[in-house]
CSV table of C-alpha atoms in Angstrom, one decimal:
chain,number,residue,atom,x,y,z
A,1,MET,CA,21.2,-7.1,-40.7
A,2,SER,CA,20.3,-3.3,-42.0
A,3,ARG,CA,17.6,-3.2,-44.6
A,4,ASP,CA,19.9,-1.8,-47.3
A,5,ALA,CA,22.1,-4.9,-46.4
A,6,ARG,CA,19.3,-7.4,-46.6
A,7,PHE,CA,18.3,-5.8,-49.9
A,8,ASN,CA,21.7,-5.8,-51.3
A,9,GLN,CA,22.0,-9.8,-50.2
A,10,ALA,CA,18.6,-10.7,-52.1
A,11,MET,CA,19.9,-8.8,-55.0
A,12,ARG,CA,23.2,-10.8,-55.4
A,13,ARG,CA,21.2,-14.1,-54.7
A,14,GLN,CA,18.9,-13.4,-57.6
A,15,GLN,CA,21.6,-11.8,-59.6
A,16,ALA,CA,23.8,-15.0,-59.0
A,17,ALA,CA,21.1,-17.4,-60.0
A,18,VAL,CA,20.3,-15.7,-63.1
A,19,GLN,CA,23.9,-15.8,-64.2
A,20,ALA,CA,24.1,-19.6,-63.3
A,21,ARG,CA,21.1,-20.7,-65.2
A,22,ILE,CA,22.2,-18.6,-68.5
A,23,ALA,CA,25.7,-20.3,-68.1
A,24,GLN,CA,24.4,-23.8,-67.4
A,25,ALA,CA,22.3,-23.7,-70.4
A,26,PRO,CA,24.8,-23.7,-73.4
A,27,GLU,CA,23.3,-25.1,-76.5
A,28,GLU,CA,21.7,-22.4,-78.5
A,29,ARG,CA,19.2,-23.4,-81.4
A,30,SER,CA,15.9,-22.6,-82.5
A,31,LEU,CA,12.9,-22.9,-80.5
A,32,LEU,CA,9.6,-24.7,-80.5
A,33,LEU,CA,6.9,-22.9,-78.5
A,34,LEU,CA,3.4,-23.7,-77.6
A,35,LEU,CA,1.2,-20.6,-76.1
A,36,THR,CA,-1.9,-22.7,-74.8
A,37,GLY,CA,-4.5,-22.4,-72.3
A,38,ASP,CA,-8.1,-20.9,-71.4
A,39,GLY,CA,-7.2,-17.5,-70.5
A,40,LYS,CA,-7.3,-14.8,-73.1
A,41,GLY,CA,-4.0,-13.3,-74.7
A,42,LYS,CA,-2.1,-16.1,-76.2
A,43,THR,CA,-2.3,-14.8,-79.8
A,44,THR,CA,-1.3,-11.1,-78.5
A,45,SER,CA,1.6,-12.9,-76.8
A,46,GLY,CA,2.4,-14.4,-79.8
A,47,PHE,CA,2.0,-11.4,-82.0
A,48,GLY,CA,4.1,-9.7,-79.1
A,49,MET,CA,7.1,-12.3,-79.9
A,50,LEU,CA,6.8,-11.4,-83.4
A,51,TRP,CA,7.3,-7.5,-82.8
A,52,ARG,CA,10.1,-8.3,-80.3
A,53,ALA,CA,11.9,-10.3,-82.8
A,54,LEU,CA,11.7,-7.7,-85.7
A,55,GLY,CA,13.1,-5.2,-83.0
A,56,TYR,CA,16.3,-7.9,-83.2
A,57,GLY,CA,15.9,-7.5,-87.0
A,58,GLN,CA,14.9,-10.9,-87.5
A,59,ASN,CA,13.0,-12.0,-90.6
A,60,VAL,CA,9.3,-12.7,-89.4
A,61,ALA,CA,6.5,-14.2,-90.9
A,62,VAL,CA,2.8,-15.4,-89.5
A,63,VAL,CA,0.3,-17.9,-90.7
A,64,GLN,CA,-3.3,-17.6,-88.9
A,65,PHE,CA,-5.5,-20.5,-89.0
A,66,ILE,CA,-8.7,-18.8,-87.5
A,67,LYS,CA,-9.8,-15.4,-88.4
A,68,GLY,CA,-12.8,-13.5,-87.1
A,69,THR,CA,-15.2,-11.6,-90.1
A,70,GLN,CA,-13.8,-8.6,-88.5
A,71,ALA,CA,-9.9,-7.7,-88.9
A,72,SER,CA,-8.2,-8.0,-85.4
A,73,GLY,CA,-6.0,-4.7,-84.0
A,74,GLU,CA,-3.3,-7.1,-84.8
A,75,GLU,CA,-3.9,-7.8,-88.5
A,76,LEU,CA,-4.8,-3.9,-88.9
A,77,PHE,CA,-1.3,-2.9,-87.1
A,78,LEU,CA,0.5,-5.4,-89.2
A,79,ARG,CA,-1.2,-4.5,-92.5
A,80,GLN,CA,-1.3,-0.6,-91.8
A,81,ARG,CA,2.2,-0.3,-90.4
A,82,HIS,CA,4.6,-3.6,-91.3
A,83,PRO,CA,3.0,-4.7,-94.6
A,84,GLY,CA,6.2,-6.0,-95.8
A,85,ILE,CA,5.9,-8.9,-93.4
A,86,PRO,CA,4.5,-12.2,-95.0
A,87,PHE,CA,1.3,-12.7,-93.4
A,88,PHE,CA,-1.4,-15.6,-94.3
A,89,GLN,CA,-4.8,-16.3,-93.2
A,90,MET,CA,-7.3,-19.0,-93.6
A,91,GLY,CA,-9.9,-16.5,-94.5
A,92,THR,CA,-13.0,-18.3,-94.0
A,93,GLY,CA,-14.2,-16.7,-90.5
A,94,PHE,CA,-14.4,-18.6,-87.3
A,95,THR,CA,-15.4,-22.1,-87.5
A,96,TRP,CA,-18.3,-21.6,-85.5
A,97,ASP,CA,-19.9,-19.1,-88.0
A,98,THR,CA,-19.2,-21.1,-91.0
A,99,GLN,CA,-20.5,-24.5,-90.1
A,100,ASN,CA,-19.1,-26.7,-92.9
A,101,PHE,CA,-17.0,-29.3,-91.8
A,102,ALA,CA,-15.5,-29.8,-95.7
A,103,ALA,CA,-14.8,-26.3,-96.8
A,104,ASP,CA,-13.2,-25.5,-93.4
A,105,GLN,CA,-11.3,-28.6,-93.7
A,106,ALA,CA,-10.0,-27.4,-97.3
A,107,ALA,CA,-9.1,-24.1,-96.1
A,108,ALA,CA,-7.1,-25.5,-93.3
A,109,ARG,CA,-5.2,-27.5,-95.8
A,110,ARG,CA,-4.6,-24.6,-98.3
A,111,THR,CA,-3.5,-22.6,-94.9
A,112,TRP,CA,-1.2,-25.6,-93.8
A,113,ALA,CA,0.5,-25.9,-97.2
A,114,GLN,CA,1.7,-22.3,-96.9
A,115,ALA,CA,2.9,-23.0,-93.3
A,116,ALA,CA,4.7,-25.9,-94.5
A,117,GLN,CA,6.8,-23.7,-97.2
A,118,LEU,CA,7.6,-21.4,-94.6
A,119,LEU,CA,8.9,-23.8,-92.2
A,120,GLN,CA,11.5,-24.7,-95.0
A,121,GLN,CA,12.5,-21.1,-95.8
A,122,SER,CA,16.3,-21.0,-94.8
A,123,ASP,CA,16.5,-17.2,-94.3
A,124,LEU,CA,13.4,-17.3,-91.8
A,125,ASP,CA,14.1,-16.4,-88.2
A,126,PHE,CA,10.7,-16.2,-86.5
A,127,LEU,CA,7.1,-18.0,-87.6
A,128,LEU,CA,3.8,-17.7,-85.7
A,129,LEU,CA,1.2,-20.4,-86.4
A,130,ASP,CA,-1.9,-18.6,-84.8
A,131,GLU,CA,-4.3,-20.9,-83.3
A,132,LEU,CA,-2.7,-23.9,-85.2
A,133,THR,CA,-4.0,-26.1,-82.1
A,134,TYR,CA,-7.7,-26.0,-83.3
A,135,MET,CA,-7.0,-27.5,-86.9
A,136,LEU,CA,-5.6,-30.5,-84.9
A,137,ALA,CA,-8.3,-30.6,-82.5
A,138,TYR,CA,-11.0,-30.3,-85.5
A,139,ARG,CA,-8.9,-32.8,-87.3
A,140,PHE,CA,-8.7,-30.5,-90.0
A,141,LEU,CA,-5.2,-31.5,-90.3
A,142,GLU,CA,-3.0,-34.9,-89.6
A,143,GLU,CA,-1.1,-34.4,-86.7
A,144,ASP,CA,1.6,-36.7,-87.7
A,145,ALA,CA,2.4,-34.7,-91.0
A,146,VAL,CA,2.3,-31.3,-89.0
A,147,LEU,CA,4.6,-32.6,-86.3
A,148,THR,CA,7.2,-34.0,-88.7
A,149,ALA,CA,7.1,-30.5,-90.5
A,150,LEU,CA,7.7,-28.9,-87.5
A,151,ARG,CA,10.6,-31.2,-86.3
A,152,GLU,CA,12.2,-30.7,-89.6
A,153,ARG,CA,11.6,-27.4,-90.2
A,154,SER,CA,14.6,-24.8,-91.4
A,155,PRO,CA,17.2,-25.3,-88.5
A,156,ARG,CA,17.5,-21.7,-87.5
A,157,LEU,CA,13.7,-21.2,-87.3
A,158,SER,CA,11.7,-20.7,-84.2
A,159,VAL,CA,8.2,-21.2,-84.3
A,160,VAL,CA,5.5,-20.2,-81.8
A,161,ILE,CA,2.4,-21.8,-82.1
A,162,THR,CA,-0.9,-20.7,-80.0
A,163,GLY,CA,-3.9,-21.8,-79.4
A,164,ARG,CA,-6.0,-24.2,-76.6
A,165,GLY,CA,-5.1,-27.7,-76.1
A,166,GLY,CA,-2.6,-28.7,-78.9
A,167,GLY,CA,-2.5,-32.6,-77.7
A,168,SER,CA,0.3,-34.4,-75.7
A,169,ALA,CA,2.9,-35.3,-78.6
A,170,LEU,CA,2.7,-31.6,-79.5
A,171,ARG,CA,3.5,-30.5,-76.0
A,172,GLU,CA,6.4,-33.2,-76.0
A,173,LEU,CA,7.7,-31.8,-79.3
A,174,CYS,CA,8.0,-28.3,-78.1
A,175,ASP,CA,10.8,-26.9,-75.8
A,176,THR,CA,8.6,-24.3,-74.3
A,177,VAL,CA,4.9,-24.7,-73.3
A,178,SER,CA,3.6,-21.6,-71.7
A,179,GLU,CA,-0.2,-21.6,-70.3
A,180,VAL,CA,-2.5,-18.6,-69.9
A,181,LYS,CA,-4.9,-18.5,-67.2
A,182,ASN,CA,-7.3,-16.1,-66.4
A,183,LEU,CA,-7.6,-15.7,-62.6
A,184,LYS,CA,-10.7,-13.2,-63.1
A,185,HIS,CA,-11.8,-11.8,-65.9
A,186,ALA,CA,-14.0,-8.3,-66.7
A,187,PHE,CA,-16.4,-10.5,-69.0
A,188,ASP,CA,-17.5,-12.1,-65.4
A,189,ALA,CA,-18.1,-8.7,-63.8
A,190,GLY,CA,-20.7,-7.6,-66.6
A,191,LEU,CA,-18.3,-5.5,-68.6
A,192,LYS,CA,-18.6,-5.4,-72.6
A,193,ALA,CA,-15.6,-6.8,-74.6
A,194,ARG,CA,-13.7,-3.7,-75.2
A,195,GLN,CA,-11.8,-3.0,-78.4
A,196,GLY,CA,-7.8,-2.7,-78.3
A,197,ILE,CA,-8.2,-4.9,-74.7
A,198,ASP,CA,-10.3,-7.8,-75.4
A,199,TYR,CA,-10.2,-8.4,-79.1
B,1,MET,CA,-26.0,-38.2,-86.4
B,2,SER,CA,-23.2,-37.7,-89.3
B,3,ARG,CA,-19.6,-36.2,-88.6
B,4,ASP,CA,-21.2,-33.0,-90.5
B,5,ALA,CA,-24.1,-32.7,-88.3
B,6,ARG,CA,-22.3,-33.0,-85.3
B,7,PHE,CA,-19.5,-30.6,-86.0
B,8,ASN,CA,-22.7,-28.2,-87.0
B,9,GLN,CA,-24.2,-28.4,-84.0
B,10,ALA,CA,-21.2,-27.9,-81.9
B,11,MET,CA,-20.1,-24.8,-83.8
B,12,ARG,CA,-23.7,-23.4,-83.5
B,13,ARG,CA,-23.5,-24.0,-79.5
B,14,GLN,CA,-20.1,-22.2,-79.4
B,15,GLN,CA,-21.3,-19.4,-81.7
B,16,ALA,CA,-24.3,-18.8,-79.3
B,17,ALA,CA,-22.3,-19.5,-76.2
B,18,VAL,CA,-20.1,-16.7,-77.3
B,19,GLN,CA,-22.9,-14.3,-78.8
B,20,ALA,CA,-24.6,-14.7,-75.5
B,21,ARG,CA,-21.9,-13.4,-73.3
B,22,ILE,CA,-21.0,-10.7,-75.2
B,23,ALA,CA,-25.0,-9.6,-75.3
B,24,GLN,CA,-24.9,-10.3,-71.4
B,25,ALA,CA,-22.1,-8.0,-70.7
B,26,PRO,CA,-23.4,-4.2,-71.5
B,27,GLU,CA,-21.4,-1.9,-70.0
B,28,GLU,CA,-18.7,-0.4,-71.6
B,29,ARG,CA,-15.8,1.3,-69.9
B,30,SER,CA,-11.9,1.1,-69.5
B,31,LEU,CA,-10.3,-1.7,-67.9
B,32,LEU,CA,-7.6,-2.3,-65.8
B,33,LEU,CA,-5.6,-5.4,-66.6
B,34,LEU,CA,-2.8,-7.4,-64.6
B,35,LEU,CA,-0.4,-10.0,-66.4
B,36,THR,CA,0.8,-11.7,-63.8
B,37,GLY,CA,2.5,-15.5,-63.0
B,38,ASP,CA,6.0,-17.0,-62.7
B,39,GLY,CA,6.0,-17.7,-66.5
B,40,LYS,CA,8.0,-15.8,-69.1
B,41,GLY,CA,5.7,-13.2,-71.6
B,42,LYS,CA,4.1,-10.9,-69.4
B,43,THR,CA,5.9,-8.0,-70.9
B,44,THR,CA,5.7,-9.3,-74.4
B,45,SER,CA,1.7,-9.9,-74.1
B,46,GLY,CA,1.6,-6.3,-72.5
B,47,PHE,CA,3.4,-5.2,-75.3
B,48,GLY,CA,1.3,-7.0,-77.7
B,49,MET,CA,-2.0,-5.5,-76.6
B,50,LEU,CA,-0.4,-2.2,-77.2
B,51,TRP,CA,0.5,-2.8,-80.6
B,52,ARG,CA,-3.0,-4.1,-80.7
B,53,ALA,CA,-4.3,-0.9,-79.4
B,54,LEU,CA,-2.2,1.2,-81.9
B,55,GLY,CA,-3.8,-0.8,-84.7
B,56,TYR,CA,-6.9,0.1,-83.7
B,57,GLY,CA,-5.9,4.0,-83.8
B,58,GLN,CA,-5.8,4.3,-79.9
B,59,ASN,CA,-3.5,6.5,-78.1
B,60,VAL,CA,-0.8,4.5,-76.4
B,61,ALA,CA,2.1,4.9,-73.9
B,62,VAL,CA,4.4,3.1,-71.9
B,63,VAL,CA,6.2,3.3,-68.6
B,64,GLN,CA,9.0,0.7,-67.8
B,65,PHE,CA,9.7,0.0,-64.4
B,66,ILE,CA,12.5,-2.1,-64.9
B,67,LYS,CA,15.3,-2.2,-67.3
B,68,GLY,CA,18.0,-4.5,-68.2
B,69,THR,CA,21.1,-3.2,-69.3
B,70,GLN,CA,20.8,-4.1,-72.9
B,71,ALA,CA,17.7,-2.8,-74.7
B,72,SER,CA,15.5,-5.5,-75.3
B,73,GLY,CA,13.7,-6.2,-78.5
B,74,GLU,CA,10.2,-4.4,-77.4
B,75,GLU,CA,12.5,-1.2,-76.9
B,76,LEU,CA,14.2,-1.6,-80.1
B,77,PHE,CA,11.1,-2.1,-81.8
B,78,LEU,CA,9.6,0.8,-80.4
B,79,ARG,CA,12.4,3.1,-80.7
B,80,GLN,CA,13.1,2.2,-84.1
B,81,ARG,CA,9.5,1.9,-85.9
B,82,HIS,CA,7.6,3.7,-83.6
B,83,PRO,CA,9.4,6.3,-82.1
B,84,GLY,CA,6.4,8.8,-82.0
B,85,ILE,CA,4.7,6.8,-79.0
B,86,PRO,CA,5.7,8.1,-75.4
B,87,PHE,CA,8.0,5.6,-73.9
B,88,PHE,CA,9.6,6.1,-70.2
B,89,GLN,CA,12.2,3.7,-68.6
B,90,MET,CA,13.5,3.8,-65.1
B,91,GLY,CA,16.9,3.7,-66.4
B,92,THR,CA,18.5,2.0,-63.5
B,93,GLY,CA,19.1,-1.4,-64.7
B,94,PHE,CA,17.8,-4.6,-63.1
B,95,THR,CA,17.6,-3.8,-59.5
B,96,TRP,CA,19.7,-7.2,-58.6
B,97,ASP,CA,22.6,-5.7,-60.5
B,98,THR,CA,22.7,-1.9,-58.9
B,99,GLN,CA,22.4,-3.6,-55.4
B,100,ASN,CA,21.6,0.2,-54.1
B,101,PHE,CA,18.1,0.3,-52.2
B,102,ALA,CA,18.0,4.2,-51.8
B,103,ALA,CA,19.0,5.1,-55.3
B,104,ASP,CA,16.5,2.4,-56.8
B,105,GLN,CA,13.7,3.7,-54.9
B,106,ALA,CA,14.6,7.5,-55.8
B,107,ALA,CA,14.4,6.2,-59.5
B,108,ALA,CA,11.0,4.4,-59.1
B,109,ARG,CA,9.7,7.4,-57.5
B,110,ARG,CA,10.7,9.5,-60.5
B,111,THR,CA,9.3,7.1,-62.8
B,112,TRP,CA,5.8,6.6,-60.9
B,113,ALA,CA,5.6,10.5,-61.3
B,114,GLN,CA,5.8,10.2,-65.2
B,115,ALA,CA,2.7,7.2,-64.9
B,116,ALA,CA,1.0,9.2,-62.8
B,117,GLN,CA,0.7,12.1,-65.2
B,118,LEU,CA,-0.1,9.8,-68.1
B,119,LEU,CA,-3.0,8.1,-65.6
B,120,GLN,CA,-4.5,11.8,-65.5
B,121,GLN,CA,-4.3,12.3,-69.6
B,122,SER,CA,-7.6,12.7,-70.9
B,123,ASP,CA,-6.8,11.8,-74.7
B,124,LEU,CA,-4.8,8.3,-73.7
B,125,ASP,CA,-6.6,5.2,-74.5
B,126,PHE,CA,-4.0,2.5,-73.5
B,127,LEU,CA,-1.1,2.6,-71.3
B,128,LEU,CA,1.5,-0.1,-70.3
B,129,LEU,CA,2.8,0.0,-66.9
B,130,ASP,CA,5.6,-2.7,-67.1
B,131,GLU,CA,6.8,-4.5,-64.0
B,132,LEU,CA,5.1,-2.3,-61.8
B,133,THR,CA,4.3,-5.0,-59.4
B,134,TYR,CA,8.1,-5.6,-58.3
B,135,MET,CA,8.1,-1.4,-57.2
B,136,LEU,CA,5.2,-2.1,-55.1
B,137,ALA,CA,6.7,-5.8,-53.5
B,138,TYR,CA,10.4,-4.0,-53.2
B,139,ARG,CA,8.5,-1.2,-51.3
B,140,PHE,CA,9.6,1.4,-53.6
B,141,LEU,CA,6.5,2.8,-53.9
B,142,GLU,CA,3.6,3.5,-51.8
B,143,GLU,CA,0.6,1.0,-52.3
B,144,ASP,CA,-2.1,3.4,-51.2
B,145,ALA,CA,-0.7,6.1,-53.8
B,146,VAL,CA,-0.6,3.9,-56.6
B,147,LEU,CA,-4.0,2.4,-56.2
B,148,THR,CA,-5.5,5.5,-55.9
B,149,ALA,CA,-3.9,6.8,-59.0
B,150,LEU,CA,-5.2,3.8,-60.8
B,151,ARG,CA,-8.4,4.1,-59.8
B,152,GLU,CA,-9.1,7.9,-60.4
B,153,ARG,CA,-7.2,7.4,-63.6
B,154,SER,CA,-8.8,9.4,-66.6
B,155,PRO,CA,-12.4,7.6,-67.5
B,156,ARG,CA,-11.5,6.3,-71.2
B,157,LEU,CA,-7.8,5.1,-70.4
B,158,SER,CA,-7.2,1.1,-70.0
B,159,VAL,CA,-4.1,0.5,-68.3
B,160,VAL,CA,-2.3,-2.4,-68.2
B,161,ILE,CA,0.1,-3.7,-65.4
B,162,THR,CA,2.7,-6.4,-65.9
B,163,GLY,CA,4.8,-8.5,-63.1
B,164,ARG,CA,4.7,-11.2,-61.0
B,165,GLY,CA,2.6,-10.9,-57.3
B,166,GLY,CA,0.7,-7.7,-57.6
B,167,GLY,CA,-0.8,-8.1,-53.9
B,168,SER,CA,-4.3,-8.9,-53.3
B,169,ALA,CA,-5.6,-5.3,-53.1
B,170,LEU,CA,-4.2,-4.9,-56.8
B,171,ARG,CA,-5.6,-7.8,-58.1
B,172,GLU,CA,-9.1,-6.8,-56.2
B,173,LEU,CA,-9.0,-3.7,-58.2
B,174,CYS,CA,-8.4,-4.9,-61.5
B,175,ASP,CA,-11.1,-6.2,-64.0
B,176,THR,CA,-8.8,-8.9,-65.3
B,177,VAL,CA,-6.3,-10.7,-63.9
B,178,SER,CA,-4.4,-12.9,-66.3
B,179,GLU,CA,-1.5,-15.7,-65.0
B,180,VAL,CA,1.2,-17.0,-67.3
B,181,LYS,CA,2.5,-20.1,-66.4
B,182,ASN,CA,5.6,-22.0,-67.8
B,183,LEU,CA,4.3,-25.9,-68.3
B,184,LYS,CA,7.7,-26.8,-69.4
B,185,HIS,CA,10.7,-24.4,-70.4
B,186,ALA,CA,13.6,-24.7,-72.7
B,187,PHE,CA,16.0,-23.8,-70.1
B,188,ASP,CA,15.1,-26.9,-68.3
B,189,ALA,CA,16.4,-28.8,-71.2
B,190,GLY,CA,19.5,-27.0,-71.2
B,191,LEU,CA,19.1,-24.8,-73.8
B,192,LYS,CA,20.6,-21.2,-73.9
B,193,ALA,CA,17.9,-18.5,-74.1
B,194,ARG,CA,17.9,-17.3,-77.2
B,195,GLN,CA,17.4,-13.6,-78.7
B,196,GLY,CA,14.0,-13.2,-80.1
B,197,ILE,CA,12.8,-15.7,-78.2
B,198,ASP,CA,13.3,-15.8,-74.7
B,199,TYR,CA,14.1,-12.0,-74.1
């Protein structure tokens, strides 16, 4: 077979496989996604999904459960260029900067109350719950209450959760679980974290 | 030790570890990143980095080496909301829809010429080369020429490459290699691909 024929055959095979998978998956409903793993890029990827949803004209919102003392590029971009998007932050700084369990837990619960309200908002299409998993890991929030609110969310609302871990019950509930892994990282080669790349 | 004391100790340890890693990585230069793996979300994550860089006021640009027949949410968002960003697309449709090696290769080379020019642009901070790895895998582009252009890029320019694979030479050259893996995907549960979530 010629190179062109082999190429065409391979491409037709790929095309057929993609079409078959789409045809066999007829149920269309909102999705629950978890972006997890030890690699960098989970928050950035979650925000990437948010901007893409906005590209499709969807109604989007963000709740950030951990926030550094400096504004992230995501926050700056949202506040400066897309200030109309509902955006809630826990606003306590990274927990390892505050070192106060009771204050952090109270902040987490106030922030969750915002998220719970958004989960019921019937005209919302896309909600990013950034770093929610840590709120469960630190036991700032009750897992059962969180899972119930996610399960009973507004039917058209897709939700993306980011953060390491998350626990087996959350993974079980999610339709899609995606893991980010660093195979190699510039940090390991002695390069300094760089604005716009690492944070 | 009380719960609060244990919590504080754990948080202080994390804080110290992060600060030590930042202090020990003093070299600051532009970075080359590869977002790879079989999971979904590589392009979305690369665009997420671009919007974040824009949040920091950086000069950014995109070259897309594979483009579906429908505009993606990323494309719609960029064209409608941020039309000032330099954006080049191969514009042939997915290769498994065209089934013509010679035409695809010519398109890839024309598109690479745009990328090569951007790699030399001295005031550019961030360049996304979306799906570049496939151009190498299909042998549309010469690996040596691509690696040389990446290595000899403008000093302040950070580059993010997305796509499965990429080859060992590209991985070797990259400062950071990040892998996206699907642990679980809605497709597998019979859910239809959903706009704003899956594409």
